[in-house]
């Protein structure tokens, strides 16, 4: 590799300018390097990077006619911790004694920026930006050599300042941000976010856990920025963005195990590039890396550790919380309700309930002595045996990362038990205090350190006890959706602060849970609440709420959930649909729940329905019969003619159709006070899937109460296709490429070719 010093560049780095050629990529070429007294340029016809000799700053991106304009911002930030616990933030703008060089190799060039001193402190930072021949993605690395007595906590790099409005209008701008089990899509962020709003140092998406994969995008119809990390080892990072008066600032914060004088040498690439299209195109780019990783060695349907009964795709019936019932023996009706819904669906089901522990509270608290369950072990085991004798399976969850201290709603108080048993094994903050989580105004929980043998034994013991009592499906709850957290207890034997030790510790817990459970029941299945790509081979499914929460906490920004994780990974880990729609839904919100059933089908979720907490026998439950009939058709579709697609298949780009919009009312239970709201939705929702055999299916669902007419274009002319309408198959010959569809209210249709 040849290194070229750039004498014309003064001692400080100023701006890095990224430019993209037209997104058709017809201008792809070999990497070239040019330098003059104003800039050093590295480009390949698709992307160009230039460094100018003024104050250190960051980058702008141009994709075709789209320009991400350069704004004043540091290239990176270093967060350091002093001996007294205070923090110090240094940036590239504090750097002196700097240099720029270009290294050439076969088919690539690397721009090397070195800053040797920051704020008078001897902290040397080296940034490496690699541009390859005919490649629109650039690879970024950073190394920080810390020769001080400060502890390096995190490095944010690169920091990308983009304009608030892309192109001529803000209305077609969008932002996709990784959050929980999928991703959130924010329309017109330049308009919907106020100055200072965003997701940053305190509320950004932490990976692994809070973010299920490592990618975010910002763009519009003319071009988008692709921002990702390609890390297969579970290093902790935070995906951040924030609106300022001048720009949006995007960054990825990379966390470092903490100790005085520690260094950081990023062991993975941060990817920055451009593309044209929506979030699915970004997913296509991410797939190319993701499918090569160890968690994608075996597809879900081919895994021998996933039980066969789960692969048959039984619907989940959520019976609610036992604590909601005013019965001394709340499990008495469970077998009857199971039989009722087996008759409804014509097949076996999964019966999901919670609040089965002492006090009937939704706790899942893993004390050393959490049992016997409410009513006693004999009573509980008998109820589970009766459900299983019908051919169905009970399903409960246990808490993964937390020790419940108090649940004020039911009078539960275990603070003394925590102090007696668990205090030495809690996750500590930098000040030595137990980290706490407060939920819903009444639930107080301590965060436990998963690297301790004590906590591993607690979680494994409780899950195994459930299996011994006849429960073949047990979920690790509150994990990994509730974010990774640090621990500063030096007695626990792991590096202090954040680190990949957290992922490895929970992977060890999950492995131990499965190893012990399958010795008791070979049909055991273990989902989690939310997911992360790292845990794909260790779990059997995961809870996904997104189909039932079109807005949720971020509806003030107009956010909508999009199935990014499903798009990338469905073949490797399909989810189940959280609590599902309420079958007792009143007419005003029934379309909202119809939409939830439809998205369960279209997005490949194990179908789930909530029947309420009273476990009423079917004849007295007061169900919405129209919604129930629609649910039956959706369950039948996913388990029969659409099975090879939405269960075993791969999600593709959806068909482009022009269907009328409808207004959907929903209940915002999280606002104070709770309130009604309305959002617009297409009357017909549609997705495209490819089966393992290579055949393709376009699936359409009319969620409205009215007839909907539209046309759909096929990829090839004059095809003979199978057309399914509510499960009835008809073979038709299509003249040309266009199929004209007229769908009845709440109808499900599929075109297979």
XYZ file of C-alpha atoms in Angstrom:
753
model
C 0.000 0.000 0.000
C 1.393 3.398 -1.014
C 0.958 6.433 1.283
C 0.748 9.911 -0.235
C 1.391 12.853 2.096
C -0.580 15.934 1.136
C 1.711 18.857 1.756
C -0.808 21.420 0.545
C -3.211 20.561 3.325
C -2.618 22.614 6.451
C -2.407 21.187 9.938
C -6.142 20.922 10.584
C -8.865 18.996 8.848
C -11.820 20.998 7.701
C -14.498 19.488 5.637
C -15.151 16.156 4.138
C -17.413 16.435 1.146
C -19.124 13.290 -0.098
C -20.707 13.427 -3.526
C -22.592 10.723 -5.383
C -22.960 10.440 -9.128
C -26.362 9.721 -10.634
C -27.997 6.851 -8.763
C -28.257 4.825 -11.956
C -24.523 4.233 -11.304
C -23.657 4.468 -14.998
C -20.642 6.576 -14.083
C -18.936 3.892 -11.973
C -15.179 4.005 -12.335
C -11.876 3.288 -10.630
C -10.809 5.367 -7.666
C -8.898 8.545 -8.471
C -7.031 10.929 -6.165
C -6.460 14.626 -6.789
C -5.078 17.431 -4.621
C -4.540 21.174 -4.870
C -4.160 24.040 -2.436
C -7.876 23.926 -1.611
C -8.755 20.229 -1.242
C -7.804 16.586 -1.465
C -10.335 14.585 -3.484
C -10.917 10.832 -3.586
C -13.678 9.645 -5.917
C -14.802 6.740 -8.077
C -17.601 8.170 -10.210
C -20.215 7.035 -7.716
C -18.994 8.739 -4.591
C -16.444 11.444 -3.929
C -14.764 12.586 -0.714
C -12.836 15.809 -0.401
C -10.882 17.279 2.505
C -10.383 21.034 2.707
C -7.779 22.943 4.735
C -9.940 25.061 7.066
C -11.538 24.398 10.463
C -12.362 20.709 11.121
C -15.877 19.990 9.985
C -17.870 17.183 8.450
C -19.404 16.011 5.226
C -22.032 16.653 2.628
C -23.573 14.131 0.291
C -24.899 14.520 -3.223
C -26.936 11.743 -4.831
C -27.800 12.695 -8.376
C -29.336 16.148 -8.075
C -29.659 15.684 -4.315
C -27.143 17.494 -2.159
C -26.474 16.944 1.515
C -24.997 20.380 2.136
C -21.914 20.732 4.314
C -22.652 22.374 7.669
C -20.362 23.304 10.510
C -20.061 20.277 12.808
C -17.239 18.173 14.246
C -16.215 14.985 12.503
C -16.224 13.062 15.810
C -16.755 13.443 19.563
C -14.843 11.837 22.431
C -16.667 11.439 25.754
C -14.167 11.054 28.600
C -14.598 10.505 32.331
C -12.492 12.310 34.937
C -11.242 10.784 38.186
C -13.968 12.617 40.122
C -16.669 11.118 37.879
C -17.270 14.258 35.862
C -17.260 14.056 32.075
C -15.369 15.935 29.379
C -16.473 16.169 25.745
C -13.746 16.749 23.158
C -14.309 16.947 19.402
C -12.279 17.132 16.225
C -12.631 20.917 16.479
C -10.402 20.772 19.591
C -7.635 19.040 17.626
C -4.158 20.322 16.841
C -1.040 18.815 15.267
C -2.989 17.266 12.411
C -2.199 15.718 9.053
C -3.965 14.266 6.022
C -2.707 11.517 3.723
C -4.047 9.133 1.102
C -3.071 5.466 0.969
C -3.492 3.642 -2.335
C -4.153 -0.071 -2.783
C -5.412 -2.373 -5.519
C -8.906 -1.133 -6.302
C -9.242 1.329 -3.412
C -7.922 4.442 -1.724
C -7.990 5.337 1.967
C -8.156 8.894 3.222
C -6.229 9.052 6.524
C -6.847 11.944 8.929
C -4.686 12.080 12.040
C -5.186 14.505 14.959
C -2.521 14.045 17.633
C -3.631 16.436 20.402
C -7.127 17.369 21.646
C -7.703 20.295 23.982
C -4.050 20.222 25.012
C -4.321 16.537 25.994
C -2.302 13.809 24.335
C -5.110 11.865 22.702
C -4.295 10.814 19.161
C -7.228 10.069 16.841
C -6.828 8.461 13.424
C -9.765 8.385 11.017
C -9.636 6.122 7.970
C -12.162 6.460 5.137
C -11.974 3.843 2.404
C -13.332 4.358 -1.112
C -13.323 1.363 -3.476
C -13.686 1.060 -7.220
C -17.292 1.228 -8.489
C -18.812 1.106 -4.989
C -21.269 3.653 -3.597
C -20.586 2.579 0.008
C -17.611 3.955 1.915
C -16.082 2.289 4.976
C -15.084 4.317 8.023
C -12.822 3.340 10.929
C -11.549 5.315 13.901
C -8.784 4.734 16.446
C -8.201 6.752 19.609
C -4.919 6.385 21.510
C -5.442 7.799 24.998
C -2.248 8.826 26.814
C -4.031 10.561 29.699
C -5.449 9.458 33.062
C -8.996 9.981 31.760
C -11.295 7.078 30.857
C -12.721 7.039 27.361
C -16.442 6.162 27.537
C -17.579 6.578 23.943
C -16.648 7.834 20.491
C -19.301 9.322 18.215
C -18.152 8.890 14.608
C -18.856 9.980 12.017
C -21.126 12.923 12.769
C -23.068 13.833 9.646
C -24.754 17.230 9.314
C -27.492 17.229 6.685
C -29.860 19.971 5.544
C -33.238 20.166 7.247
C -34.980 19.964 3.888
C -33.817 17.769 1.032
C -34.543 18.981 -2.498
C -37.382 21.415 -3.107
C -39.888 20.142 -0.542
C -39.811 18.783 2.986
C -42.957 16.724 2.415
C -41.257 13.804 0.631
C -38.372 13.607 3.123
C -38.237 10.595 5.436
C -36.120 9.209 8.233
C -35.915 5.521 9.191
C -34.533 4.867 12.658
C -33.958 1.416 14.252
C -36.163 0.924 17.267
C -37.080 -2.183 19.235
C -38.092 -5.156 17.077
C -38.441 -3.242 13.801
C -37.960 0.425 12.810
C -39.779 3.739 12.848
C -40.475 5.772 9.722
C -40.691 9.529 10.293
C -42.273 11.613 7.507
C -41.042 15.161 6.819
C -38.707 15.249 9.832
C -37.630 18.805 9.014
C -41.218 19.888 9.627
C -42.350 17.501 12.357
C -39.341 17.796 14.674
C -38.686 20.957 16.649
C -35.198 22.354 17.226
C -33.515 20.264 19.906
C -35.717 17.236 19.353
C -34.396 13.887 18.269
C -32.924 10.760 19.774
C -29.484 11.272 21.182
C -27.181 10.630 24.112
C -29.981 9.783 26.548
C -32.701 8.283 24.333
C -31.042 7.081 21.131
C -31.509 3.491 19.998
C -28.941 1.311 21.757
C -27.704 -1.784 19.994
C -28.050 -4.638 20.833
C -31.619 -4.516 22.110
C -33.162 -1.094 21.693
C -32.142 -1.410 18.053
C -32.642 -4.865 16.538
C -30.203 -4.191 13.685
C -27.531 -1.621 12.808
C -28.838 0.766 10.179
C -30.663 4.078 9.678
C -31.456 6.195 6.615
C -32.427 9.763 5.741
C -33.554 10.847 2.295
C -36.293 11.625 -0.184
C -37.446 10.481 -3.611
C -34.221 11.694 -5.268
C -31.715 9.970 -2.992
C -30.999 8.792 0.536
C -28.143 8.448 2.981
C -27.321 4.928 4.186
C -25.757 4.870 7.658
C -24.843 1.509 9.247
C -22.322 -0.478 11.218
C -21.226 -3.958 10.161
C -20.375 -5.517 13.510
C -21.010 -9.197 14.270
C -19.573 -9.223 17.802
C -22.219 -7.391 19.854
C -20.285 -4.198 20.596
C -22.588 -1.552 22.067
C -23.477 1.485 19.990
C -26.160 4.154 19.896
C -27.892 5.473 16.768
C -28.507 9.203 17.190
C -30.038 12.135 15.384
C -31.001 15.618 16.482
C -32.457 18.690 14.859
C -30.509 21.936 15.285
C -31.367 25.350 13.889
C -29.144 24.734 10.857
C -29.229 20.972 10.230
C -29.913 17.439 11.305
C -26.986 15.791 13.031
C -26.696 12.051 12.583
C -24.096 9.975 14.372
C -23.292 6.567 15.741
C -21.895 6.531 19.256
C -19.496 3.624 19.837
C -19.096 2.627 23.506
C -15.795 1.606 25.052
C -15.132 -0.509 28.180
C -13.892 2.051 30.689
C -10.553 2.336 32.464
C -8.051 5.202 32.885
C -5.893 5.620 29.810
C -7.963 3.182 27.734
C -7.766 3.208 23.939
C -10.354 2.503 21.264
C -9.666 0.858 17.921
C -12.955 0.186 16.138
C -12.977 -3.530 15.201
C -15.751 -3.064 12.631
C -16.668 -0.751 9.767
C -19.141 2.088 9.870
C -20.762 2.302 6.441
C -21.759 5.572 4.809
C -23.200 5.665 1.327
C -26.160 6.521 -0.844
C -29.050 4.884 -2.647
C -32.286 5.783 -4.353
C -35.520 4.296 -3.057
C -37.363 3.620 0.172
C -36.393 1.818 3.380
C -36.645 -1.560 1.628
C -33.819 -0.607 -0.722
C -31.742 0.144 2.363
C -32.802 -3.273 3.655
C -31.561 -4.845 0.400
C -28.151 -3.267 0.986
C -28.066 -4.445 4.612
C -29.096 -7.989 3.632
C -25.922 -8.425 1.589
C -23.866 -8.131 4.752
C -26.329 -9.627 7.233
C -26.959 -12.906 5.432
C -23.229 -13.719 5.612
C -23.172 -13.577 9.425
C -23.242 -16.517 11.824
C -26.840 -15.836 12.872
C -28.000 -16.591 9.304
C -26.410 -20.025 8.931
C -29.734 -21.870 9.128
C -33.221 -20.741 8.154
C -35.960 -21.008 10.754
C -37.898 -23.793 9.028
C -34.693 -25.845 8.739
C -33.627 -25.494 12.372
C -33.893 -28.754 14.301
C -34.221 -26.940 17.652
C -37.465 -25.184 16.647
C -40.343 -27.526 17.570
C -42.491 -28.880 14.751
C -45.724 -27.736 16.385
C -44.556 -24.115 16.164
C -43.593 -24.515 12.504
C -47.227 -25.496 11.813
C -48.133 -21.889 12.680
C -50.835 -22.239 15.377
C -52.687 -19.019 16.267
C -51.991 -17.492 19.674
C -55.034 -16.717 21.832
C -54.192 -14.203 24.545
C -56.462 -14.732 27.524
C -55.163 -11.736 29.481
C -54.056 -11.484 33.083
C -55.327 -13.865 35.737
C -55.106 -10.965 38.169
C -57.952 -9.239 36.317
C -60.390 -11.984 37.351
C -62.483 -12.076 40.465
C -62.283 -15.838 40.852
C -60.608 -17.917 43.490
C -59.612 -20.469 40.837
C -58.947 -18.407 37.699
C -57.513 -21.320 35.660
C -60.709 -23.380 35.868
C -62.076 -22.024 32.586
C -58.796 -22.179 30.651
C -59.391 -25.656 29.134
C -62.934 -24.735 28.083
C -61.804 -21.489 26.475
C -59.002 -23.393 24.730
C -61.507 -25.895 23.325
C -63.808 -23.069 22.173
C -61.093 -21.349 20.143
C -59.749 -24.605 18.769
C -63.244 -25.092 17.350
C -63.250 -21.525 15.988
C -60.003 -21.983 14.087
C -60.375 -25.674 13.375
C -56.942 -26.480 14.744
C -54.701 -26.441 17.809
C -53.820 -23.092 19.376
C -51.341 -21.516 21.783
C -53.053 -20.259 24.964
C -51.154 -17.251 26.312
C -51.846 -15.825 29.776
C -49.933 -13.959 32.469
C -50.272 -12.922 36.095
C -50.033 -16.588 37.123
C -47.499 -15.986 39.908
C -48.126 -15.283 43.553
C -50.416 -12.274 44.002
C -51.612 -12.748 40.391
C -49.462 -9.770 39.350
C -47.751 -9.381 35.989
C -44.326 -9.568 37.510
C -42.326 -12.559 36.409
C -40.096 -11.791 39.358
C -37.198 -14.249 39.529
C -36.593 -14.596 43.261
C -35.020 -17.847 44.353
C -38.484 -18.936 45.595
C -41.094 -17.536 43.144
C -43.225 -20.637 43.258
C -45.746 -22.090 43.909
C -47.896 -20.275 41.332
C -51.273 -18.844 42.242
C -53.506 -21.724 43.359
C -50.572 -24.051 44.014
C -48.415 -26.276 41.842
C -50.865 -29.174 41.677
C -53.712 -26.932 40.550
C -51.523 -25.133 37.984
C -50.056 -28.358 36.568
C -53.520 -29.894 36.245
C -54.757 -26.915 34.206
C -51.731 -27.114 31.910
C -52.219 -30.851 31.406
C -55.869 -30.355 30.439
C -54.928 -27.713 27.845
C -52.239 -29.955 26.396
C -54.544 -32.972 26.358
C -56.690 -31.059 23.864
C -53.689 -30.760 21.530
C -52.896 -27.110 22.351
C -50.091 -25.499 24.318
C -49.946 -23.047 27.252
C -47.660 -20.032 26.997
C -46.325 -17.770 29.788
C -43.407 -15.417 30.256
C -40.744 -14.718 32.868
C -38.779 -11.510 33.363
C -35.232 -11.524 31.993
C -33.259 -8.475 33.135
C -35.099 -7.061 36.191
C -35.840 -7.770 39.840
C -39.236 -6.307 40.701
C -38.971 -4.207 43.842
C -42.515 -2.873 44.033
C -45.817 -3.139 42.179
C -47.983 -0.565 43.898
C -51.091 -1.568 41.963
C -51.345 -4.897 43.772
C -49.451 -4.070 46.947
C -46.411 -6.165 46.055
C -43.216 -5.132 47.856
C -39.996 -7.127 47.649
C -37.426 -4.485 48.556
C -36.367 -6.458 51.612
C -35.961 -9.611 49.522
C -33.844 -7.708 47.021
C -31.573 -6.381 49.761
C -31.249 -9.856 51.254
C -30.665 -11.888 48.096
C -29.816 -9.736 45.099
C -28.188 -6.418 45.976
C -24.579 -7.541 45.289
C -25.586 -8.719 41.799
C -27.405 -5.605 40.606
C -26.080 -3.505 37.749
C -24.486 -0.383 39.204
C -24.280 3.074 37.665
C -20.972 5.014 37.622
C -21.714 6.347 41.121
C -22.154 2.877 42.586
C -25.950 3.010 42.822
C -28.332 0.273 41.704
C -29.807 1.111 38.323
C -33.607 1.288 38.412
C -36.439 1.272 35.912
C -39.833 2.809 36.664
C -42.815 1.865 34.510
C -46.455 2.930 34.380
C -46.138 4.964 37.565
C -46.372 1.924 39.812
C -43.723 -0.613 38.818
C -40.246 -0.197 40.320
C -37.544 -2.611 39.142
C -33.826 -3.065 39.691
C -31.615 -3.836 36.704
C -29.637 -7.001 37.305
C -26.228 -7.826 35.879
C -26.547 -10.775 33.469
C -22.844 -11.556 33.789
C -23.286 -12.820 37.360
C -23.860 -16.516 38.016
C -26.513 -15.560 40.556
C -28.690 -13.870 37.974
C -28.162 -16.569 35.407
C -29.344 -19.156 37.951
C -32.395 -17.044 38.843
C -33.624 -16.665 35.268
C -32.858 -20.246 34.261
C -34.458 -21.671 37.410
C -37.727 -19.849 36.942
C -38.038 -20.753 33.262
C -37.227 -24.397 33.974
C -39.801 -24.502 36.779
C -42.454 -23.338 34.318
C -41.508 -26.146 31.943
C -41.637 -28.673 34.785
C -45.190 -27.508 35.508
C -46.266 -28.291 31.956
C -45.683 -25.050 30.029
C -43.879 -25.787 26.722
C -43.550 -22.162 25.582
C -41.905 -19.644 27.916
C -40.910 -16.141 26.866
C -37.957 -14.211 28.271
C -39.775 -10.917 28.823
C -38.421 -7.345 28.844
C -35.503 -8.626 26.784
C -33.895 -7.529 24.551
C -36.403 -4.748 23.834
C -35.656 -2.677 26.943
C -32.148 -1.644 25.873
C -28.722 -2.873 26.850
C -27.373 -1.183 29.994
C -23.900 -0.754 31.524
C -22.628 -2.087 34.818
C -19.861 -0.566 36.938
C -19.572 -3.264 39.610
C -15.944 -4.400 39.440
C -16.763 -7.529 41.471
C -18.751 -8.986 38.557
C -15.649 -9.751 36.497
C -16.637 -7.981 33.271
C -15.168 -4.786 31.776
C -16.738 -1.699 33.335
C -19.456 0.225 31.551
C -20.974 -0.901 28.280
C -19.470 -3.749 26.330
C -20.045 -6.878 24.303
C -19.911 -8.749 27.601
C -23.645 -7.924 27.927
C -24.577 -9.745 24.717
C -22.360 -12.695 25.607
C -23.858 -12.926 29.104
C -27.431 -13.039 27.813
C -26.463 -15.456 25.070
C -25.146 -17.694 27.840
C -28.434 -17.348 29.769
C -30.520 -18.173 26.692
C -28.341 -21.178 25.902
C -28.615 -22.495 29.459
C -32.402 -22.021 29.451
C -32.815 -24.051 26.289
C -30.356 -26.768 27.288
C -32.180 -27.448 30.564
C -35.710 -26.996 29.211
C -35.409 -29.451 26.304
C -34.242 -32.168 28.690
C -37.643 -31.854 30.363
C -39.782 -31.209 27.277
C -38.357 -31.697 23.785
C -41.219 -29.604 22.356
C -40.052 -26.516 24.264
C -40.069 -23.114 22.498
C -38.518 -19.860 23.742
C -39.472 -16.449 22.317
C -38.343 -13.049 23.594
C -39.967 -9.634 23.908
C -38.592 -7.867 20.875
C -35.445 -9.168 19.242
C -31.951 -8.460 17.995
C -30.123 -10.090 15.108
C -27.472 -11.468 17.460
C -30.044 -13.674 19.212
C -31.674 -15.148 16.076
C -30.172 -18.663 16.441
C -30.819 -18.729 20.207
C -34.584 -18.063 20.144
C -37.638 -19.546 18.421
C -39.669 -16.388 17.811
C -40.171 -12.910 19.238
C -42.992 -10.620 20.252
C -43.669 -7.845 17.743
C -46.149 -5.111 18.648
C -45.725 -2.926 15.591
C -48.781 -4.109 13.642
C -51.032 -2.920 16.495
C -49.256 0.373 17.162
C -49.294 2.597 14.094
C -48.144 5.632 16.032
C -47.525 4.877 19.696
C -45.130 7.068 21.687
C -43.735 8.944 18.702
C -47.026 9.830 17.049
C -46.313 13.490 17.795
C -43.775 13.237 14.959
C -46.152 11.368 12.643
C -44.061 8.211 13.053
C -45.186 4.876 11.650
C -43.684 1.449 12.288
C -42.184 -0.372 9.285
C -41.147 -4.063 9.239
C -37.438 -3.555 8.559
C -36.263 -6.492 10.680
C -38.871 -8.729 9.050
C -37.784 -7.580 5.615
C -34.174 -8.503 6.346
C -34.572 -11.575 8.557
C -38.014 -13.189 8.281
C -36.627 -16.449 6.865
C -34.381 -16.757 9.885
C -36.708 -15.698 12.737
C -40.426 -14.952 12.234
C -42.283 -13.168 15.065
C -45.639 -13.586 16.699
C -48.061 -10.682 16.789
C -47.878 -9.546 20.429
C -51.269 -9.344 22.159
C -53.216 -9.108 18.903
C -56.519 -7.351 18.210
C -59.336 -7.230 20.739
C -62.196 -9.442 19.584
C -64.498 -7.383 21.786
C -63.650 -4.240 19.769
C -66.481 -1.779 19.364
C -67.449 -0.581 15.905
C -65.651 2.779 16.152
C -62.215 1.137 16.338
C -62.929 -2.169 14.592
C -61.107 -1.037 11.412
C -58.025 -0.404 13.519
C -58.083 -4.010 14.711
C -58.923 -5.279 11.223
C -55.769 -3.535 10.097
C -53.820 -5.294 12.861
C -55.058 -8.717 11.719
C -54.219 -7.823 8.107
C -50.665 -6.738 8.951
C -50.121 -9.898 10.989
C -50.829 -11.820 7.782
C -49.048 -9.511 5.356
C -45.932 -9.151 7.504
C -45.580 -12.841 8.345
C -46.466 -12.805 12.050
C -47.826 -15.772 13.938
C -51.482 -14.661 14.226
C -52.538 -13.527 17.682
C -55.862 -12.399 19.113
C -56.792 -10.962 22.495
C -60.021 -12.213 24.034
C -59.857 -10.076 27.176
C -59.052 -10.824 30.785
C -62.299 -12.506 31.781
C -61.763 -15.762 29.881
C -65.445 -15.895 29.016
C -66.808 -19.002 27.318
C -67.310 -18.265 23.642
C -71.100 -18.043 23.753
C -71.032 -15.293 26.403
C -67.910 -13.361 25.417
C -69.658 -10.612 23.413
C -67.265 -10.856 20.474
C -67.266 -8.751 17.327
C -68.422 -11.513 14.987
C -67.439 -9.657 11.811
C -63.893 -9.211 13.087
C -63.801 -12.833 14.269
C -64.811 -14.067 10.795
C -62.072 -11.964 9.209
C -59.537 -13.316 11.708
C -60.522 -16.899 10.842
C -59.890 -16.225 7.144
C -56.499 -14.654 7.903
C -55.468 -17.601 10.105
C -56.544 -20.041 7.397
C -54.557 -18.125 4.768
C -51.317 -18.074 6.765
C -51.514 -21.785 7.570
C -52.575 -23.066 4.115
C -52.314 -21.394 0.701
C -50.104 -18.473 1.866
C -47.959 -20.588 4.225
C -44.979 -21.037 1.896
C -44.841 -17.280 1.502
C -45.624 -15.591 4.831
C -44.123 -18.350 7.012
C -41.331 -19.925 4.970
C -40.757 -17.130 2.473
C -38.877 -13.892 1.904
C -40.495 -10.460 1.879
C -39.982 -8.520 -1.360
C -40.933 -5.027 -2.486
C -44.728 -4.570 -2.390
C -46.919 -4.232 -5.476
C -47.641 -0.648 -6.481
C -51.403 -0.121 -6.391
C -53.663 2.906 -6.276
C -56.337 2.220 -3.660
C -58.499 4.801 -1.888
C -57.510 6.033 1.568
C -59.689 5.609 4.637
C -59.619 7.163 8.104
C -58.747 4.816 10.950
C -59.574 5.748 14.526
C -57.366 4.507 17.348
C -57.078 4.941 21.102
C -53.974 6.665 22.462
C -53.824 5.075 25.897
C -50.356 6.527 26.590
C -51.418 10.191 26.509
C -52.558 12.028 29.630
C -55.494 11.900 29.603
C -56.017 9.069 27.069
C -57.445 10.320 23.787
C -58.828 9.314 20.399
C -56.912 10.041 17.212
C -57.209 9.288 13.492
C -54.666 8.377 10.822
C -55.016 7.787 7.097
C -54.447 4.309 5.673
C -54.888 2.753 2.239
C -58.106 0.742 2.143
C -56.151 -2.114 0.552
C -52.857 -3.206 2.099
C -50.498 -5.335 0.016
C -47.173 -7.172 0.213
C -45.148 -9.439 -2.075
C -43.440 -12.632 -0.924
C -41.228 -15.260 -2.539
C -41.515 -18.932 -1.518
C -38.473 -21.229 -1.139
C -39.546 -22.860 -4.428
C -39.035 -19.532 -6.228
C -42.719 -18.795 -6.866
C -44.056 -15.339 -6.014
C -47.283 -14.206 -4.374
C -48.858 -10.775 -4.107
C -51.215 -10.672 -1.117
C -53.945 -8.034 -0.792
C -56.269 -7.272 2.128
C -59.166 -4.838 1.992
C -59.408 -3.573 5.579
C -62.319 -1.239 4.862
C -66.083 -1.726 5.072
C -66.443 -0.811 1.384
C -65.649 -2.357 -2.002
C -62.244 -1.278 -3.361
C -61.120 -1.320 -7.006
C -57.531 -1.090 -8.236
C -55.098 -2.407 -10.854
C -51.873 -4.306 -10.198
C -49.009 -4.740 -12.652
C -47.266 -8.133 -12.928
C -43.528 -8.418 -13.637
C -44.022 -10.316 -16.910
C -46.729 -10.260 -19.613
C -49.246 -12.995 -20.429
C -48.833 -15.018 -17.239
C -51.151 -17.755 -16.026
C -51.687 -17.119 -12.330
C -53.525 -18.623 -9.380
C -55.981 -16.140 -7.909
C -57.200 -16.848 -4.375
C -60.188 -14.982 -2.933
C -60.830 -15.742 0.735
C -59.163 -19.107 0.150
C -61.020 -20.087 -3.044
C -58.538 -20.748 -5.877
C -59.112 -19.947 -9.534
C -56.570 -20.134 -12.366
C -56.675 -17.238 -14.814
C -54.702 -16.237 -17.897
C -53.626 -12.601 -17.810
C -53.432 -10.671 -21.068
C -50.553 -8.246 -20.865
C -49.201 -7.296 -17.447
C -52.207 -5.766 -15.681
C -54.733 -7.461 -13.393
C -57.773 -5.412 -12.430
C -59.069 -6.245 -8.968
C -62.378 -5.521 -7.275
C -62.215 -6.544 -3.614
C -65.142 -6.825 -1.267
C -65.062 -5.444 2.257
C -62.590 -7.316 4.510
C -61.620 -9.654 1.681
C -58.237 -11.413 1.408
C -56.850 -12.087 -2.082
C -53.608 -13.571 -3.372
C -52.107 -13.673 -6.874
C -49.565 -16.478 -7.231
C -47.222 -16.917 -10.201
